[in-house]
Amino acid sequence: MCNNCKKKISFFCCLLLASLVLGSCAPNKKTVDAYRDPSDTRSAAQAPSSIPGPDVDQQKIQRDGPSALLPSRQQVSSTEEIKADAVLSLLTLVDDRIVEYEGKTAQWEKFTAEAATVNLDREQRDTITDCQIRLINILNGYNDLHRMLIRESSGQSVDASVIEKFVAAKRQDIRFLESDCQQIITADRQPGGWITGTLDRILVEKESELQEKMASGDYQQVIELYGSLPLEQGQQPAYQTTYNYGQALLRSGREEEAAEVFRELLASLQEQDLIQREFKLMQLIADIQFGMQNYEKAFERYVDIINRYAGLGENIEWVRKQQSMISARNSRGLEVRNFAELMRGYLAYNPERDAFKVSLQASRFLADFPDSSMVPTVNHIMYESRDRAEAWFAGLLQRIRMLKNEKNYQEALLAIEQLPMHEMPPDKKDLIRTLSDELTAADYEEAETRRLAQEEALQDTWSRGQDYLRAKEYDRAIEVFSTLADTSYADRANDKIAEASQLAAQEDRRVAAEYFVEAGKATDQEKRIDLLFKSRQLLQGILQKYPQSGLLDKTEKNLERIEEEIRSINPELLSEPDAGDRESMQQPMETTINGVPVRNRKEQVQTGYPQP
């Protein structure tokens, strides 16, 4: 289909180019209507044609190339007929492609609706979006070309933009037909199409992840993953996946739900006649019922197993013992109840929760009922559960010691705190307590080391702030003391911040007063204004930077006096937009008071500066 489409589109493109080239070489003639005269009663099949049609000899095309499509001089008896035929033929082709792509669009919309129900990954979603955009662009391109050709069929000569539009549409069309987009639609029409294949791949990945979580003992994650499997209607997960799900429920203390899962799995196996798996599941379901002390249901299951699988030999021995124990429940009730509890713990064993609980239960059962017919079974349970608990405990110790070596003492202590200590034998408890004491001591020593280091750092910061204060670098002192907030030095640091703020404010008020006095002596009006604004700026800075100085009221009164002086010179000076930046806009200059530079003058002077 793709090759035929490309050949057909290429043929008509060459045809259109031939008509345009020959038409441009012909003398100017009056343009005629592209449609036949209504009085011409001949059928379309009988109408004369001077150009090759879609059924042109393919061998000739392959031999001579696209030039084989160009009409000969003898065929070109009327340029107008060539142009009209080319337009009409091309219009027919474009209409065919519009119909084709409208069908593809409808099919793609159905496909995307189905894909929306699938949990696809980012790359797959991007592929669908890209294909949909390409499909829409192609259909829009053909629709635009259709409208242009309708205008051309009125008898006007073919415009070059029509050719360019057609060539672009043809290229997009062919690229789409050869792309994955076309293959996706084609594959999706068949069983096991693109969506189905994607679902199958995701299902395999999810089931693999579920198996990994089961192996690591993350039973809650197994349950959650099972619930999110991308299953189609009527589809079932793999046997091992459902079996792991049932085991996760069982080991999470949800025995009833686990039994129901296993019963459904058993029914499925019986339909497939898988004897070995069926036997294993029937035994597991019966043992769960026994452990939950549903003796009658368990007994019926055991009878069913014996009737079905008596020929399996040794595998039946376990079932017969279980059946005999249930039969003795009236005469040996305490023994049966203890064995049922042991069975339940054994089937639902979770080392993170149970530790050595099952092996300890088995030991107690052997001590309490040494003559029980179930001693061999209990011994088997005890040895198996002890091996599993020992493996778990060894892994636990390795993890705790690794955390200790990494000096992650708190996390190690938390792991110990969460252990089921009441389910451990005495030697394991002693080992854990010793390890806990070591961790606690190491954590204290580490914490003390950190505390001393922090105290030393705080002392260094305090000393640095003191040095700045003594050097009369008040702003830097305030900055350093401020970093001691929320530390043990906070109260002392606040006192030093207040002290530095007061000293800085006093210094700025002193300099502001000297500017004020110098302004009073200035004979130059501009210099006087400049000095007053410098004084004003310093006072405003005190209000902004030193709120803890205790001098805010005095500073505000000084500021009022300065602004009053400025207004006496010109009331509009303070209302100018750049009044606040006036001092910063001035060129640097050395201000002197009585011939002494202000920046070097540290001693307090007696001035006429207004004091409250």
XYZ file of C-alpha atoms in Angstrom:
612
model
C 0.000 0.000 0.000
C 2.799 2.418 0.907
C 4.756 1.882 -2.315
C 1.630 2.323 -4.469
C 0.813 5.575 -2.667
C 4.301 6.916 -3.206
C 4.269 6.000 -6.918
C 0.900 7.591 -7.454
C 1.824 10.800 -5.624
C 5.188 11.052 -7.433
C 3.508 10.556 -10.824
C 1.056 13.371 -10.377
C 3.727 15.679 -8.980
C 5.783 15.191 -12.153
C 2.643 15.644 -14.230
C 1.888 18.963 -12.569
C 5.464 20.158 -13.091
C 5.334 19.176 -16.780
C 2.113 21.109 -17.306
C 3.543 24.186 -15.610
C 6.795 24.116 -17.601
C 5.093 23.633 -20.952
C 2.446 26.194 -20.124
C 5.053 28.818 -19.323
C 6.703 28.272 -22.749
C 3.464 28.642 -24.750
C 2.400 32.003 -26.214
C -0.056 34.079 -24.253
C -3.583 32.967 -24.928
C -6.911 33.716 -23.461
C -7.607 31.420 -20.514
C -10.557 29.100 -20.931
C -12.730 27.303 -18.433
C -11.108 24.104 -17.227
C -14.415 22.222 -17.393
C -15.791 20.776 -20.616
C -18.468 22.595 -22.578
C -21.874 21.557 -21.250
C -22.945 20.980 -24.872
C -20.273 18.292 -25.213
C -22.248 15.116 -24.587
C -19.343 12.730 -24.744
C -18.579 10.779 -21.585
C -15.449 11.368 -19.576
C -14.011 8.152 -20.964
C -14.541 9.434 -24.548
C -13.181 12.917 -23.898
C -9.848 13.582 -25.609
C -6.788 13.614 -23.430
C -3.346 14.778 -24.453
C -1.485 13.727 -21.258
C -0.617 10.369 -19.749
C -2.916 9.158 -17.006
C -2.279 7.208 -13.783
C -1.893 3.970 -15.767
C 1.178 5.178 -17.670
C 3.607 2.450 -18.701
C 5.686 1.778 -15.564
C 8.503 0.177 -17.571
C 8.919 3.376 -19.539
C 9.092 5.394 -16.331
C 11.748 3.070 -14.917
C 13.736 3.267 -18.194
C 13.527 6.997 -18.932
C 12.915 8.432 -15.447
C 10.439 11.202 -14.595
C 10.885 12.739 -18.078
C 8.796 9.861 -19.414
C 5.809 11.587 -17.857
C 6.325 14.788 -19.836
C 4.014 15.058 -22.877
C 5.539 15.348 -26.357
C 5.212 18.431 -28.562
C 2.636 16.628 -30.662
C 0.559 15.975 -27.566
C 0.698 19.612 -26.524
C -1.973 20.909 -28.870
C -3.560 23.100 -26.223
C -1.775 24.430 -23.150
C -5.105 25.257 -21.572
C -6.243 21.608 -21.775
C -3.009 20.427 -20.167
C -3.332 22.826 -17.286
C -6.965 21.995 -16.756
C -6.371 18.230 -16.874
C -3.398 18.530 -14.517
C -5.420 20.507 -11.994
C -8.388 18.130 -12.165
C -6.210 15.022 -11.944
C -4.287 16.447 -9.006
C -7.524 17.487 -7.323
C -8.761 13.900 -7.636
C -5.589 12.606 -6.032
C -5.757 15.156 -3.195
C -9.397 14.271 -2.511
C -8.417 10.598 -2.330
C -5.691 11.388 0.198
C -8.098 13.502 2.261
C -10.505 10.572 2.475
C -7.613 8.269 3.381
C -6.339 10.540 6.156
C -9.772 11.273 7.534
C -10.057 7.514 7.994
C -6.632 7.397 9.644
C -7.604 10.282 11.939
C -10.746 8.486 13.078
C -8.772 5.313 13.598
C -6.078 7.209 15.530
C -8.666 8.852 17.812
C -9.956 5.384 18.709
C -6.403 4.232 19.291
C -5.526 7.161 21.585
C -8.712 6.592 23.601
C -7.593 3.010 24.227
C -4.033 4.097 24.957
C -5.302 6.569 27.586
C -6.450 3.620 29.700
C -2.945 2.116 29.722
C -0.145 3.143 32.064
C 2.370 3.977 29.306
C 5.832 5.350 29.949
C 6.979 8.840 28.928
C 8.594 7.742 25.651
C 5.439 5.929 24.514
C 3.200 8.891 25.370
C 5.530 11.198 23.429
C 5.389 8.841 20.416
C 1.584 8.921 20.393
C 1.521 12.719 20.672
C 4.079 13.132 17.868
C 2.142 10.814 15.546
C -1.114 12.614 16.237
C 0.448 15.997 15.422
C 1.912 14.652 12.166
C -1.419 13.154 11.164
C -3.261 16.428 11.752
C -0.615 18.415 9.845
C -0.861 16.128 6.802
C -4.652 16.294 6.728
C -4.573 20.092 7.100
C -2.015 20.308 4.300
C -4.193 18.324 1.895
C -7.263 20.363 2.852
C -5.367 23.592 2.141
C -4.195 22.157 -1.183
C -7.768 21.159 -2.046
C -8.968 24.740 -1.536
C -6.117 26.096 -3.659
C -6.859 23.650 -6.489
C -10.549 24.548 -6.467
C -9.503 28.137 -7.140
C -7.093 27.051 -9.885
C -9.786 24.996 -11.627
C -11.593 28.238 -12.450
C -9.263 28.550 -15.437
C -6.395 30.555 -13.955
C -2.847 29.342 -14.593
C -1.249 27.100 -11.985
C 0.610 29.107 -9.343
C 4.050 27.963 -8.142
C 2.797 27.902 -4.544
C 0.427 25.058 -5.477
C 3.365 22.953 -6.627
C 5.349 23.750 -3.472
C 2.336 22.918 -1.299
C 1.775 19.633 -3.091
C 5.441 18.566 -2.903
C 5.529 19.332 0.845
C 2.294 17.388 1.422
C 3.625 14.460 -0.615
C 6.828 14.281 1.437
C 4.937 14.381 4.738
C 2.564 11.725 3.449
C 5.348 9.338 2.433
C 7.290 9.889 5.672
C 4.169 9.062 7.680
C 3.503 5.889 5.672
C 7.077 4.727 6.291
C 7.124 5.740 9.971
C 6.351 3.896 13.192
C 3.060 5.822 13.326
C 1.643 3.883 10.371
C 3.016 0.650 11.778
C 1.407 1.358 15.149
C -2.031 1.752 13.568
C -1.535 -1.294 11.345
C -0.279 -3.432 14.230
C -3.115 -2.341 16.483
C -5.665 -3.738 14.038
C -4.277 -7.225 14.614
C -4.376 -9.405 17.757
C -1.333 -8.633 19.879
C -1.084 -5.097 18.461
C 0.930 -2.147 19.762
C -1.191 -1.478 22.863
C -1.443 -5.159 23.689
C 2.304 -5.545 23.275
C 2.893 -2.537 25.515
C 0.555 -3.910 28.169
C 2.303 -7.268 28.042
C 5.708 -5.634 28.469
C 4.526 -3.530 31.413
C 2.926 -6.586 33.008
C 6.182 -8.544 32.749
C 8.096 -5.647 34.304
C 5.591 -5.284 37.154
C 5.597 -9.008 37.861
C 9.394 -9.043 37.927
C 9.421 -6.115 40.362
C 6.833 -7.880 42.526
C 9.006 -10.984 42.683
C 12.005 -8.886 43.775
C 9.965 -7.241 46.540
C 8.785 -10.659 47.715
C 12.369 -11.922 47.891
C 13.374 -8.874 49.970
C 10.462 -9.363 52.388
C 8.665 -6.130 51.456
C 5.217 -7.689 51.696
C 3.243 -4.446 51.731
C 4.864 -3.395 48.458
C 4.020 -6.800 46.963
C 0.351 -6.258 47.847
C 0.351 -2.756 46.325
C 2.102 -3.878 43.131
C -0.348 -6.732 42.637
C -3.235 -4.291 42.819
C -1.674 -2.112 40.086
C -0.994 -4.856 37.514
C -2.174 -3.709 34.030
C -4.560 -6.590 33.326
C -7.114 -6.599 30.551
C -10.592 -7.971 31.150
C -10.392 -11.706 31.761
C -6.585 -11.719 31.886
C -4.858 -13.434 34.836
C -1.345 -12.831 36.221
C 1.248 -15.587 36.180
C 0.799 -18.351 38.732
C 3.893 -17.352 40.743
C 2.754 -13.720 40.846
C -0.594 -14.604 42.412
C 1.077 -17.150 44.717
C 3.500 -14.460 45.962
C 0.569 -12.115 46.501
C -1.180 -14.735 48.636
C 2.004 -15.331 50.635
C 2.395 -11.564 51.191
C -1.157 -11.418 52.571
C -0.497 -14.435 54.763
C 2.716 -12.996 56.211
C 1.005 -9.647 56.812
C -1.510 -11.323 59.151
C -4.353 -11.363 56.584
C -4.936 -15.116 56.636
C -8.564 -15.074 55.468
C -7.719 -13.016 52.378
C -4.709 -15.218 51.677
C -6.831 -18.372 51.894
C -9.313 -16.897 49.418
C -6.515 -16.046 46.970
C -5.145 -19.563 47.208
C -8.628 -21.086 46.724
C -9.125 -19.079 43.517
C -5.645 -20.071 42.361
C -6.449 -23.709 43.103
C -9.640 -23.544 41.042
C -7.639 -22.163 38.119
C -5.047 -24.937 38.437
C -7.705 -27.625 38.558
C -9.059 -26.366 35.257
C -5.568 -26.737 33.773
C -4.987 -30.162 35.363
C -1.643 -29.188 36.952
C -1.400 -31.897 39.610
C 1.797 -30.930 41.448
C 0.871 -27.265 41.892
C -2.688 -28.245 42.729
C -1.527 -30.593 45.484
C 0.745 -27.940 46.986
C -2.022 -25.363 47.048
C -4.615 -27.722 48.503
C -2.216 -28.619 51.308
C -1.449 -24.929 51.972
C -5.144 -23.995 52.133
C -5.867 -26.888 54.505
C -2.933 -25.937 56.754
C -4.129 -22.304 56.884
C -7.581 -23.506 57.957
C -5.961 -25.723 60.605
C -3.826 -22.834 61.894
C -6.928 -20.638 62.186
C -8.547 -23.534 64.138
C -11.234 -24.074 61.488
C -10.895 -27.793 62.147
C -13.892 -29.044 60.167
C -12.924 -27.185 56.970
C -9.312 -28.263 57.355
C -10.332 -31.896 57.868
C -12.465 -31.831 54.712
C -9.525 -30.454 52.755
C -7.217 -33.164 54.040
C -9.753 -35.870 53.125
C -10.030 -34.406 49.638
C -6.239 -34.441 49.254
C -5.998 -38.084 50.323
C -8.747 -39.104 47.950
C -7.164 -37.256 45.015
C -3.464 -37.826 45.542
C -3.008 -41.018 47.551
C -0.750 -42.260 44.785
C 1.886 -39.591 45.456
C 3.431 -41.650 48.274
C 5.435 -39.762 50.899
C 3.781 -36.419 50.173
C 0.573 -37.793 51.678
C 2.207 -38.605 55.045
C 2.097 -34.974 56.201
C -1.601 -34.808 55.346
C -2.399 -37.998 57.277
C -0.631 -36.685 60.387
C -2.499 -33.399 60.192
C -5.769 -35.271 59.821
C -5.031 -37.497 62.825
C -4.199 -34.470 64.990
C -7.530 -32.837 64.147
C -9.319 -36.103 64.932
C -7.788 -36.026 68.435
C -8.907 -32.483 69.246
C -11.521 -33.619 71.744
C -9.176 -35.831 73.781
C -6.039 -33.676 73.416
C -7.522 -30.203 73.058
C -4.617 -28.223 74.563
C -2.054 -30.027 72.437
C -4.090 -29.506 69.266
C -4.609 -25.786 70.001
C -0.885 -25.297 70.649
C -0.025 -27.118 67.432
C -2.576 -25.028 65.497
C -1.012 -21.808 66.848
C 2.415 -23.114 65.897
C 1.170 -23.909 62.380
C -0.324 -20.448 62.006
C 2.902 -18.759 63.101
C 4.946 -21.019 60.819
C 2.834 -20.298 57.734
C 2.712 -16.528 58.362
C 6.338 -16.162 59.489
C 7.783 -12.696 58.956
C 11.274 -12.292 60.481
C 11.010 -8.514 60.865
C 7.943 -9.022 63.029
C 8.425 -12.512 64.502
C 12.212 -12.960 64.887
C 12.665 -16.305 66.706
C 9.009 -16.596 67.743
C 8.218 -19.745 65.732
C 11.344 -21.650 66.753
C 10.699 -20.739 70.396
C 7.084 -21.886 70.059
C 8.262 -25.179 68.612
C 10.744 -25.637 71.470
C 8.030 -25.016 74.038
C 5.695 -27.474 72.282
C 8.364 -30.202 72.385
C 8.952 -29.513 76.068
C 5.230 -29.526 76.925
C 4.220 -32.481 74.724
C 7.255 -34.751 74.341
C 5.090 -37.788 73.505
C 3.029 -36.078 70.804
C 2.606 -37.840 67.497
C 3.493 -34.514 65.861
C 7.046 -34.405 67.284
C 8.675 -35.103 63.861
C 6.587 -32.373 62.252
C 7.370 -29.929 65.053
C 11.078 -30.730 64.831
C 10.944 -29.934 61.119
C 9.204 -26.620 61.844
C 11.659 -25.753 64.618
C 14.806 -26.395 62.582
C 13.528 -24.636 59.468
C 12.230 -21.573 61.333
C 15.415 -21.368 63.409
C 17.575 -21.367 60.265
C 15.452 -18.601 58.765
C 15.618 -16.567 61.973
C 19.388 -17.016 62.260
C 19.845 -15.833 58.674
C 17.694 -12.787 59.398
C 19.580 -12.060 62.637
C 22.970 -12.283 60.912
C 21.815 -9.801 58.297
C 20.504 -7.517 61.037
C 23.826 -7.534 62.919
C 25.707 -6.812 59.709
C 23.481 -3.810 58.988
C 23.786 -2.422 62.536
C 27.572 -2.795 62.551
C 27.798 -1.104 59.168
C 25.801 1.833 60.558
C 28.113 1.898 63.564
C 31.211 2.034 61.344
C 29.593 4.900 59.426
C 28.983 6.647 62.794
C 25.267 6.641 62.057
C 24.513 5.737 65.646
C 20.980 7.118 65.837
C 19.768 5.037 62.898
C 21.412 1.927 64.345
C 19.773 2.522 67.730
C 16.423 3.056 66.018
C 16.796 -0.317 64.252
C 17.445 -1.977 67.613
C 14.532 -0.151 69.221
C 12.159 -1.607 66.610
C 13.246 -5.210 67.196
C 10.743 -7.693 68.696
C 12.982 -8.424 71.705
C 10.338 -10.568 73.417
C 10.569 -13.029 70.518
C 14.301 -13.654 70.920
C 16.249 -16.259 72.910
C 18.304 -15.012 75.906
C 21.693 -15.133 74.137
C 20.397 -12.977 71.286
C 18.883 -10.499 73.747
C 22.214 -10.175 75.581
C 24.066 -9.602 72.320
C 21.618 -6.885 71.247
C 21.773 -5.154 74.650
C 25.584 -5.120 74.542
C 25.528 -3.694 71.036
C 22.971 -1.090 72.106
C 25.178 0.013 75.013
C 28.158 0.366 72.678
C 26.134 2.428 70.255
C 24.777 4.651 73.010
C 28.269 5.314 74.363
C 29.659 6.006 70.899
C 26.735 8.299 70.115
C 27.293 10.238 73.357
C 31.007 10.575 72.655
C 30.290 11.738 69.099
C 27.666 14.191 70.328
C 30.069 15.551 72.958
C 32.770 15.998 70.327
C 30.332 17.876 68.114
C 29.198 19.988 71.051
C 32.764 20.989 71.943
C 33.496 21.807 68.309
C 30.344 23.925 68.101
C 31.212 25.647 71.380
C 34.674 26.453 70.062
C 33.179 27.845 66.847
C 30.725 29.963 68.826
C 33.548 31.271 71.007
C 35.546 32.208 67.915
C 32.541 34.074 66.518
C 32.050 35.871 69.842
C 35.705 36.901 69.962
C 35.537 38.159 66.379
C 32.531 40.319 67.231
C 34.361 41.711 70.272
C 37.362 42.567 68.126
C 35.169 44.507 65.669
C 33.500 46.299 68.572
C 36.814 47.385 70.060
C 37.948 48.555 66.627
C 34.786 50.686 66.414
C 33.657 48.733 63.319
C 30.140 48.689 64.679
C 28.254 47.470 61.611
C 30.532 44.450 61.219
C 30.264 43.740 64.943
C 26.463 43.791 64.703
C 26.587 41.476 61.692
C 28.776 38.936 63.520
C 26.817 39.029 66.783
C 23.588 38.535 64.822
C 24.816 35.100 63.676
C 24.726 33.966 67.316
C 20.939 34.107 67.495
C 19.359 30.768 68.481
C 22.595 29.650 70.173
C 23.753 29.542 73.774
C 25.330 32.967 73.148
C 22.042 34.557 72.057
C 21.380 36.656 75.188
C 24.943 37.955 75.414
C 24.997 38.607 71.672
C 21.794 40.681 71.904
C 23.411 42.825 74.613
C 26.437 43.384 72.406
C 24.212 44.234 69.426
C 22.480 46.886 71.566
C 25.854 48.216 72.725
C 27.260 48.366 69.190
C 24.050 49.994 67.920
C 24.243 52.673 70.598
C 27.907 53.417 69.922
C 27.326 53.511 66.149
C 24.306 55.787 66.566
C 26.243 58.110 68.870
C 29.078 58.315 66.361
C 26.708 59.054 63.464
C 24.833 61.661 65.548
C 28.172 63.314 66.383
C 29.176 63.491 62.711
C 25.676 64.672 61.761
C 25.978 67.451 64.364
C 29.323 68.523 62.905
C 27.780 68.668 59.419
C 24.992 70.806 60.874
C 27.435 73.228 62.519
C 29.545 73.469 59.363
C 26.378 74.159 57.364
C 25.587 77.058 59.678
C 28.985 78.577 58.952
C 28.859 77.999 55.186
C 28.491 81.109 53.044
C 27.891 79.173 49.839
C 24.195 78.266 49.568
C 24.793 75.005 47.621
C 27.419 73.777 50.057
C 25.150 74.577 52.976
C 22.306 72.536 51.446
C 24.692 69.685 50.717
C 25.926 69.564 54.325
C 22.368 69.626 55.680
C 21.377 66.700 53.478
C 24.449 64.751 54.593
C 23.464 65.324 58.188
C 19.888 64.278 57.390
C 21.054 61.103 55.665
C 23.130 60.031 58.677
C 20.167 60.563 61.021
C 17.867 58.571 58.747
C 20.442 55.784 58.692
C 20.381 55.612 62.502
C 16.611 55.076 62.439
C 16.938 52.296 59.869
C 20.086 50.477 61.009
C 20.186 50.846 64.788
C 16.721 50.263 66.249
C 18.341 48.824 69.417
C 20.458 51.899 70.076
C 18.017 53.532 72.519
C 18.552 56.843 70.727
C 15.627 56.798 68.311
C 13.624 59.553 70.050
C 16.610 61.881 70.175
C 17.485 61.093 66.570
C 13.952 61.884 65.396
C 14.074 65.297 67.129
C 17.468 66.007 65.532
C 16.027 65.003 62.150
C 13.077 67.386 62.590
C 15.509 70.217 63.330
C 17.567 69.450 60.202
C 14.496 69.302 57.952
C 13.213 72.527 59.462
C 16.490 74.184 58.499
C 16.251 72.793 54.954
C 12.684 74.068 54.556
C 13.792 77.517 55.736
C 16.097 77.609 52.719
C 13.606 76.194 50.204
C 10.417 74.309 51.199
C 10.444 72.415 47.926
C 13.834 70.733 48.517
C 12.358 67.960 50.668
C 9.552 67.275 48.204
C 11.893 66.715 45.251
C 11.993 63.051 44.047
C 15.778 62.829 44.498
C 15.851 64.429 47.943
C 16.661 61.118 49.623
C 19.525 60.421 47.204
C 20.946 63.935 47.052
C 24.019 63.193 49.115
C 24.843 59.987 47.259
C 24.653 61.831 43.919
C 27.279 64.394 44.904
C 30.891 64.077 43.785
C 33.172 62.821 46.588
C 34.563 65.715 48.542
C 36.559 66.144 51.712
C 34.458 67.839 54.345
C 36.360 69.671 57.027
C 35.346 71.193 60.288
C 37.608 73.929 61.520
C 40.163 72.673 59.017
C 40.108 69.067 60.306
C 38.700 66.319 58.010
C 35.525 64.872 59.499
C 36.479 61.285 58.637
C 39.603 61.585 60.845
C 38.012 63.483 63.655
C 37.185 61.035 66.455
C 37.083 63.303 69.488
C 33.755 64.630 70.703
C 33.336 68.352 69.954
C 31.144 70.913 71.595
C 28.793 72.285 68.960
C 25.693 74.373 68.623
C 23.873 71.210 67.388
C 20.434 71.127 68.993
C 20.323 68.660 71.875
C 17.049 67.584 73.472
